[in-house]
Structure formats: C-alpha cells, structure tokens
C-alpha cells in the first residue's frame, strides 16, 4: 500500500511540474504568461520607433505595457494607463509598446492613448521577457529592478493606482 501511494504521489508531482513548465510561470503567488523578472534587473529597454515624443526616464519608475490593437483587454486597459500617466506623472513614466506596425497602431483613436507610445516589431524586450500573453505590464523601479509584473487585469492581482502608489512610495 505504501509503495502504491509513493508511486501515485511521485506521479502527481511529475505531472504538476510538467504542466507548470509548459503553461506558465509564477511570480509571488500569481500566474503570469511570461518569464518572471520580479526582484531582478529588467532586460534592456529597446523600442524601434517612438510614436509619441520619447520620455525622459531618469530617476523615474517605468510602467511598460506590452499590447496590441486587436487585443480587447489591451484596449480596455488604455483608460487606466492614461489615468496612471496623469496621477503619477512626477514619479512614473507609462509606456505602451506594440509589436505591430506604425500604421496599425496609429489607427487606434478610441480610446485615445495619452501616455508614451512606441513600436518594436522585432519584439526584442518582449522576447527577453518571454511574454506569451498580452496585455503584460512590468513596473520597474529607478534602479532597473522589476517590482511588479503580469496581466494587469488578473482578478485578485490587478494593477491599480493603489498598488502603484504603494510600490512607488515603498522606497
């Protein structure tokens, strides 16, 4: 009986390990669709072209949203990102990065993007992060360390102005 139980427990452990590796990684107890960079140095920040003016990043927190025009949740997030851009403008730079072409992104006019906006069709930073699902946001502190990551609309782990305020006032 003990042998069968041991084999069963090992089987379950192997299956759970394989399914986690195949599907998703975890960060501080939440599911994300990317490699976890929480509490690690963010990959190099690269964009191919700015569709807005380029922001000044010196000594600011950086909230990067990886998104696409065809993505419903991404478009739903735009008004929230606009509000973060206004509310935290002294401490935080909000940037949207799409892997689409300039022509496609510039067609978005509802809702209007009021924060910094860029494209990177080569997906260099996105690939460095291992992003498998969008929208995907990362919040980077002025030292270049990722302090929040994930799907910003994930129930129970939403990115909100309260979360941002707590993280940027933690320093």
PDB file of C-alpha atoms in Angstrom:
ATOM      1  CA  UNK A   1       0.000   0.000   0.000  1.00  0.00           C
ATOM      2  CA  UNK A   2       2.820   2.415   0.890  1.00  0.00           C
ATOM      3  CA  UNK A   3       4.570   1.679  -2.405  1.00  0.00           C
ATOM      4  CA  UNK A   4       1.422   2.430  -4.444  1.00  0.00           C
ATOM      5  CA  UNK A   5       0.888   5.656  -2.507  1.00  0.00           C
ATOM      6  CA  UNK A   6       4.501   6.703  -3.059  1.00  0.00           C
ATOM      7  CA  UNK A   7       4.269   5.993  -6.784  1.00  0.00           C
ATOM      8  CA  UNK A   8       0.988   7.919  -7.000  1.00  0.00           C
ATOM      9  CA  UNK A   9       2.445  10.940  -5.165  1.00  0.00           C
ATOM     10  CA  UNK A  10       5.519  10.929  -7.415  1.00  0.00           C
ATOM     11  CA  UNK A  11       3.287  10.700 -10.498  1.00  0.00           C
ATOM     12  CA  UNK A  12       1.220  13.707  -9.358  1.00  0.00           C
ATOM     13  CA  UNK A  13       4.361  15.730  -8.593  1.00  0.00           C
ATOM     14  CA  UNK A  14       5.833  14.988 -12.020  1.00  0.00           C
ATOM     15  CA  UNK A  15       2.590  15.903 -13.771  1.00  0.00           C
ATOM     16  CA  UNK A  16       2.219  19.165 -11.865  1.00  0.00           C
ATOM     17  CA  UNK A  17       5.829  20.115 -12.586  1.00  0.00           C
ATOM     18  CA  UNK A  18       5.436  19.420 -16.298  1.00  0.00           C
ATOM     19  CA  UNK A  19       2.177  21.336 -16.588  1.00  0.00           C
ATOM     20  CA  UNK A  20       3.673  24.412 -14.871  1.00  0.00           C
ATOM     21  CA  UNK A  21       6.689  24.417 -17.158  1.00  0.00           C
ATOM     22  CA  UNK A  22       4.559  24.030 -20.270  1.00  0.00           C
ATOM     23  CA  UNK A  23       1.923  26.601 -19.476  1.00  0.00           C
ATOM     24  CA  UNK A  24       3.078  29.397 -17.223  1.00  0.00           C
ATOM     25  CA  UNK A  25       5.467  30.576 -14.610  1.00  0.00           C
ATOM     26  CA  UNK A  26       4.566  32.047 -11.253  1.00  0.00           C
ATOM     27  CA  UNK A  27       5.571  35.226  -9.511  1.00  0.00           C
ATOM     28  CA  UNK A  28       4.862  35.919  -5.874  1.00  0.00           C
ATOM     29  CA  UNK A  29       1.921  33.523  -5.961  1.00  0.00           C
ATOM     30  CA  UNK A  30       0.258  34.792  -9.126  1.00  0.00           C
ATOM     31  CA  UNK A  31       0.098  33.287 -12.545  1.00  0.00           C
ATOM     32  CA  UNK A  32       1.872  35.137 -15.343  1.00  0.00           C
ATOM     33  CA  UNK A  33       2.271  34.417 -19.039  1.00  0.00           C
ATOM     34  CA  UNK A  34       5.966  35.292 -19.278  1.00  0.00           C
ATOM     35  CA  UNK A  35       9.262  34.576 -17.597  1.00  0.00           C
ATOM     36  CA  UNK A  36       9.351  36.046 -14.122  1.00  0.00           C
ATOM     37  CA  UNK A  37      11.668  39.014 -13.593  1.00  0.00           C
ATOM     38  CA  UNK A  38      10.251  40.061 -10.230  1.00  0.00           C
ATOM     39  CA  UNK A  39      13.012  41.438  -7.991  1.00  0.00           C
ATOM     40  CA  UNK A  40      15.502  41.064 -10.881  1.00  0.00           C
ATOM     41  CA  UNK A  41      17.129  43.518 -13.262  1.00  0.00           C
ATOM     42  CA  UNK A  42      14.805  44.261 -16.187  1.00  0.00           C
ATOM     43  CA  UNK A  43      16.016  43.390 -19.690  1.00  0.00           C
ATOM     44  CA  UNK A  44      17.407  46.203 -21.788  1.00  0.00           C
ATOM     45  CA  UNK A  45      14.707  48.723 -22.700  1.00  0.00           C
ATOM     46  CA  UNK A  46      14.502  48.847 -26.512  1.00  0.00           C
ATOM     47  CA  UNK A  47      11.962  50.269 -28.936  1.00  0.00           C
ATOM     48  CA  UNK A  48      12.238  50.593 -32.682  1.00  0.00           C
ATOM     49  CA  UNK A  49      10.327  53.845 -33.025  1.00  0.00           C
ATOM     50  CA  UNK A  50       8.532  56.294 -30.775  1.00  0.00           C
ATOM     51  CA  UNK A  51       5.021  57.217 -31.930  1.00  0.00           C
ATOM     52  CA  UNK A  52       4.921  59.894 -29.259  1.00  0.00           C
ATOM     53  CA  UNK A  53       7.770  62.008 -28.031  1.00  0.00           C
ATOM     54  CA  UNK A  54      10.416  59.967 -26.235  1.00  0.00           C
ATOM     55  CA  UNK A  55      10.126  60.189 -22.435  1.00  0.00           C
ATOM     56  CA  UNK A  56      12.834  61.239 -20.022  1.00  0.00           C
ATOM     57  CA  UNK A  57      13.422  58.156 -17.898  1.00  0.00           C
ATOM     58  CA  UNK A  58      15.994  59.499 -15.424  1.00  0.00           C
ATOM     59  CA  UNK A  59      15.240  58.566 -11.826  1.00  0.00           C
ATOM     60  CA  UNK A  60      11.646  57.551 -12.600  1.00  0.00           C
ATOM     61  CA  UNK A  61       9.629  54.403 -12.188  1.00  0.00           C
ATOM     62  CA  UNK A  62       8.770  52.859 -15.533  1.00  0.00           C
ATOM     63  CA  UNK A  63       5.480  51.105 -16.282  1.00  0.00           C
ATOM     64  CA  UNK A  64       5.684  49.279 -19.600  1.00  0.00           C
ATOM     65  CA  UNK A  65       2.573  47.796 -21.182  1.00  0.00           C
ATOM     66  CA  UNK A  66       3.064  45.246 -23.963  1.00  0.00           C
ATOM     67  CA  UNK A  67      -0.107  45.350 -26.033  1.00  0.00           C
ATOM     68  CA  UNK A  68      -1.730  45.047 -29.477  1.00  0.00           C
ATOM     69  CA  UNK A  69      -4.555  46.856 -31.248  1.00  0.00           C
ATOM     70  CA  UNK A  70      -6.505  43.618 -31.853  1.00  0.00           C
ATOM     71  CA  UNK A  71      -6.428  42.687 -28.137  1.00  0.00           C
ATOM     72  CA  UNK A  72      -9.684  43.562 -26.327  1.00  0.00           C
ATOM     73  CA  UNK A  73      -8.215  43.514 -22.789  1.00  0.00           C
ATOM     74  CA  UNK A  74      -5.315  45.673 -24.043  1.00  0.00           C
ATOM     75  CA  UNK A  75      -7.697  48.315 -25.344  1.00  0.00           C
ATOM     76  CA  UNK A  76      -9.777  48.096 -22.155  1.00  0.00           C
ATOM     77  CA  UNK A  77      -6.614  48.920 -20.178  1.00  0.00           C
ATOM     78  CA  UNK A  78      -5.811  52.158 -22.087  1.00  0.00           C
ATOM     79  CA  UNK A  79      -8.024  54.462 -19.940  1.00  0.00           C
ATOM     80  CA  UNK A  80      -6.430  53.050 -16.762  1.00  0.00           C
ATOM     81  CA  UNK A  81      -2.954  53.628 -18.152  1.00  0.00           C
ATOM     82  CA  UNK A  82      -3.988  57.173 -19.109  1.00  0.00           C
ATOM     83  CA  UNK A  83      -5.047  57.785 -15.508  1.00  0.00           C
ATOM     84  CA  UNK A  84      -1.753  56.377 -14.121  1.00  0.00           C
ATOM     85  CA  UNK A  85       0.119  58.633 -16.553  1.00  0.00           C
ATOM     86  CA  UNK A  86      -1.674  61.688 -15.153  1.00  0.00           C
ATOM     87  CA  UNK A  87      -1.808  60.729 -11.479  1.00  0.00           C
ATOM     88  CA  UNK A  88       1.825  59.669 -11.096  1.00  0.00           C
ATOM     89  CA  UNK A  89       3.472  61.910 -13.712  1.00  0.00           C
ATOM     90  CA  UNK A  90       6.119  63.186 -11.277  1.00  0.00           C
ATOM     91  CA  UNK A  91       7.409  59.711 -10.366  1.00  0.00           C
ATOM     92  CA  UNK A  92       6.236  57.337 -13.123  1.00  0.00           C
ATOM     93  CA  UNK A  93       6.613  57.080 -16.897  1.00  0.00           C
ATOM     94  CA  UNK A  94       3.931  54.979 -18.632  1.00  0.00           C
ATOM     95  CA  UNK A  95       4.857  53.444 -21.986  1.00  0.00           C
ATOM     96  CA  UNK A  96       2.870  51.237 -24.332  1.00  0.00           C
ATOM     97  CA  UNK A  97       4.858  49.033 -26.714  1.00  0.00           C
ATOM     98  CA  UNK A  98       3.231  47.208 -29.599  1.00  0.00           C
ATOM     99  CA  UNK A  99       4.862  44.706 -31.947  1.00  0.00           C
ATOM    100  CA  UNK A 100       2.591  45.945 -34.723  1.00  0.00           C
ATOM    101  CA  UNK A 101       3.452  48.438 -37.446  1.00  0.00           C
ATOM    102  CA  UNK A 102       3.257  52.179 -37.003  1.00  0.00           C
ATOM    103  CA  UNK A 103       0.344  52.386 -39.457  1.00  0.00           C
ATOM    104  CA  UNK A 104      -1.755  49.894 -37.482  1.00  0.00           C
ATOM    105  CA  UNK A 105      -1.065  51.426 -34.056  1.00  0.00           C
ATOM    106  CA  UNK A 106      -1.721  54.968 -35.248  1.00  0.00           C
ATOM    107  CA  UNK A 107      -5.238  53.931 -36.295  1.00  0.00           C
ATOM    108  CA  UNK A 108      -6.207  53.498 -32.627  1.00  0.00           C
ATOM    109  CA  UNK A 109      -8.281  56.530 -31.684  1.00  0.00           C
ATOM    110  CA  UNK A 110     -10.832  55.031 -29.334  1.00  0.00           C
ATOM    111  CA  UNK A 111      -9.727  55.150 -26.630  1.00  0.00           C
ATOM    112  CA  UNK A 112      -7.011  57.723 -27.219  1.00  0.00           C
ATOM    113  CA  UNK A 113      -3.576  56.860 -25.837  1.00  0.00           C
ATOM    114  CA  UNK A 114      -2.334  59.776 -23.707  1.00  0.00           C
ATOM    115  CA  UNK A 115       0.852  58.152 -22.385  1.00  0.00           C
ATOM    116  CA  UNK A 116       4.108  57.435 -24.239  1.00  0.00           C
ATOM    117  CA  UNK A 117       3.706  55.050 -27.131  1.00  0.00           C
ATOM    118  CA  UNK A 118       6.208  53.085 -29.205  1.00  0.00           C
ATOM    119  CA  UNK A 119       6.512  50.130 -31.531  1.00  0.00           C
ATOM    120  CA  UNK A 120       9.003  47.312 -31.695  1.00  0.00           C
ATOM    121  CA  UNK A 121       8.007  44.829 -34.427  1.00  0.00           C
ATOM    122  CA  UNK A 122      11.165  42.848 -33.640  1.00  0.00           C
ATOM    123  CA  UNK A 123       9.780  42.278 -30.091  1.00  0.00           C
ATOM    124  CA  UNK A 124      13.246  42.497 -28.559  1.00  0.00           C
ATOM    125  CA  UNK A 125      12.254  43.380 -24.990  1.00  0.00           C
ATOM    126  CA  UNK A 126       9.080  41.296 -25.217  1.00  0.00           C
ATOM    127  CA  UNK A 127      11.107  38.253 -26.262  1.00  0.00           C
ATOM    128  CA  UNK A 128      13.660  38.909 -23.486  1.00  0.00           C
ATOM    129  CA  UNK A 129      10.768  38.788 -21.011  1.00  0.00           C
ATOM    130  CA  UNK A 130       9.372  35.623 -22.618  1.00  0.00           C
ATOM    131  CA  UNK A 131       5.915  37.182 -22.960  1.00  0.00           C
ATOM    132  CA  UNK A 132       3.304  34.658 -24.127  1.00  0.00           C
ATOM    133  CA  UNK A 133       0.142  36.667 -23.447  1.00  0.00           C
ATOM    134  CA  UNK A 134      -0.906  40.313 -23.551  1.00  0.00           C
ATOM    135  CA  UNK A 135      -1.538  42.738 -22.078  1.00  0.00           C
ATOM    136  CA  UNK A 136       1.553  42.218 -19.981  1.00  0.00           C
ATOM    137  CA  UNK A 137       2.870  45.002 -17.774  1.00  0.00           C
ATOM    138  CA  UNK A 138       6.082  45.403 -15.864  1.00  0.00           C
ATOM    139  CA  UNK A 139       6.800  48.086 -13.302  1.00  0.00           C
ATOM    140  CA  UNK A 140      10.490  48.899 -12.990  1.00  0.00           C
ATOM    141  CA  UNK A 141      11.974  50.970 -10.164  1.00  0.00           C
ATOM    142  CA  UNK A 142      14.585  53.694 -10.814  1.00  0.00           C
ATOM    143  CA  UNK A 143      17.335  51.142 -10.110  1.00  0.00           C
ATOM    144  CA  UNK A 144      16.118  48.985 -13.034  1.00  0.00           C
ATOM    145  CA  UNK A 145      14.562  46.243 -10.898  1.00  0.00           C
ATOM    146  CA  UNK A 146      11.150  44.774 -11.812  1.00  0.00           C
ATOM    147  CA  UNK A 147       8.837  45.311  -8.826  1.00  0.00           C
ATOM    148  CA  UNK A 148       5.525  44.257 -10.441  1.00  0.00           C
ATOM    149  CA  UNK A 149       4.752  42.097 -13.441  1.00  0.00           C
ATOM    150  CA  UNK A 150       1.910  40.277 -15.092  1.00  0.00           C
ATOM    151  CA  UNK A 151      -1.532  40.522 -16.593  1.00  0.00           C
ATOM    152  CA  UNK A 152      -2.809  43.827 -15.173  1.00  0.00           C
ATOM    153  CA  UNK A 153      -6.452  42.727 -15.180  1.00  0.00           C
ATOM    154  CA  UNK A 154      -5.933  39.374 -13.418  1.00  0.00           C
ATOM    155  CA  UNK A 155      -8.670  39.050 -10.835  1.00  0.00           C
ATOM    156  CA  UNK A 156      -7.221  39.340  -7.356  1.00  0.00           C
ATOM    157  CA  UNK A 157      -3.889  40.607  -8.707  1.00  0.00           C
ATOM    158  CA  UNK A 158      -4.986  43.669 -10.671  1.00  0.00           C
ATOM    159  CA  UNK A 159      -2.637  46.532 -11.279  1.00  0.00           C
ATOM    160  CA  UNK A 160      -4.390  49.517  -9.729  1.00  0.00           C
ATOM    161  CA  UNK A 161      -3.481  53.056  -8.717  1.00  0.00           C
ATOM    162  CA  UNK A 162      -3.426  51.822  -5.110  1.00  0.00           C
ATOM    163  CA  UNK A 163      -0.891  49.094  -5.984  1.00  0.00           C
ATOM    164  CA  UNK A 164       1.256  51.562  -7.944  1.00  0.00           C
ATOM    165  CA  UNK A 165       1.106  54.111  -5.117  1.00  0.00           C
ATOM    166  CA  UNK A 166       2.206  51.520  -2.553  1.00  0.00           C
ATOM    167  CA  UNK A 167       5.077  50.319  -4.741  1.00  0.00           C
ATOM    168  CA  UNK A 168       6.466  53.740  -5.645  1.00  0.00           C
ATOM    169  CA  UNK A 169       6.137  55.067  -2.095  1.00  0.00           C
ATOM    170  CA  UNK A 170       7.854  51.975  -0.639  1.00  0.00           C
ATOM    171  CA  UNK A 171      11.364  53.282  -1.348  1.00  0.00           C
TER     172      UNK A 171
END
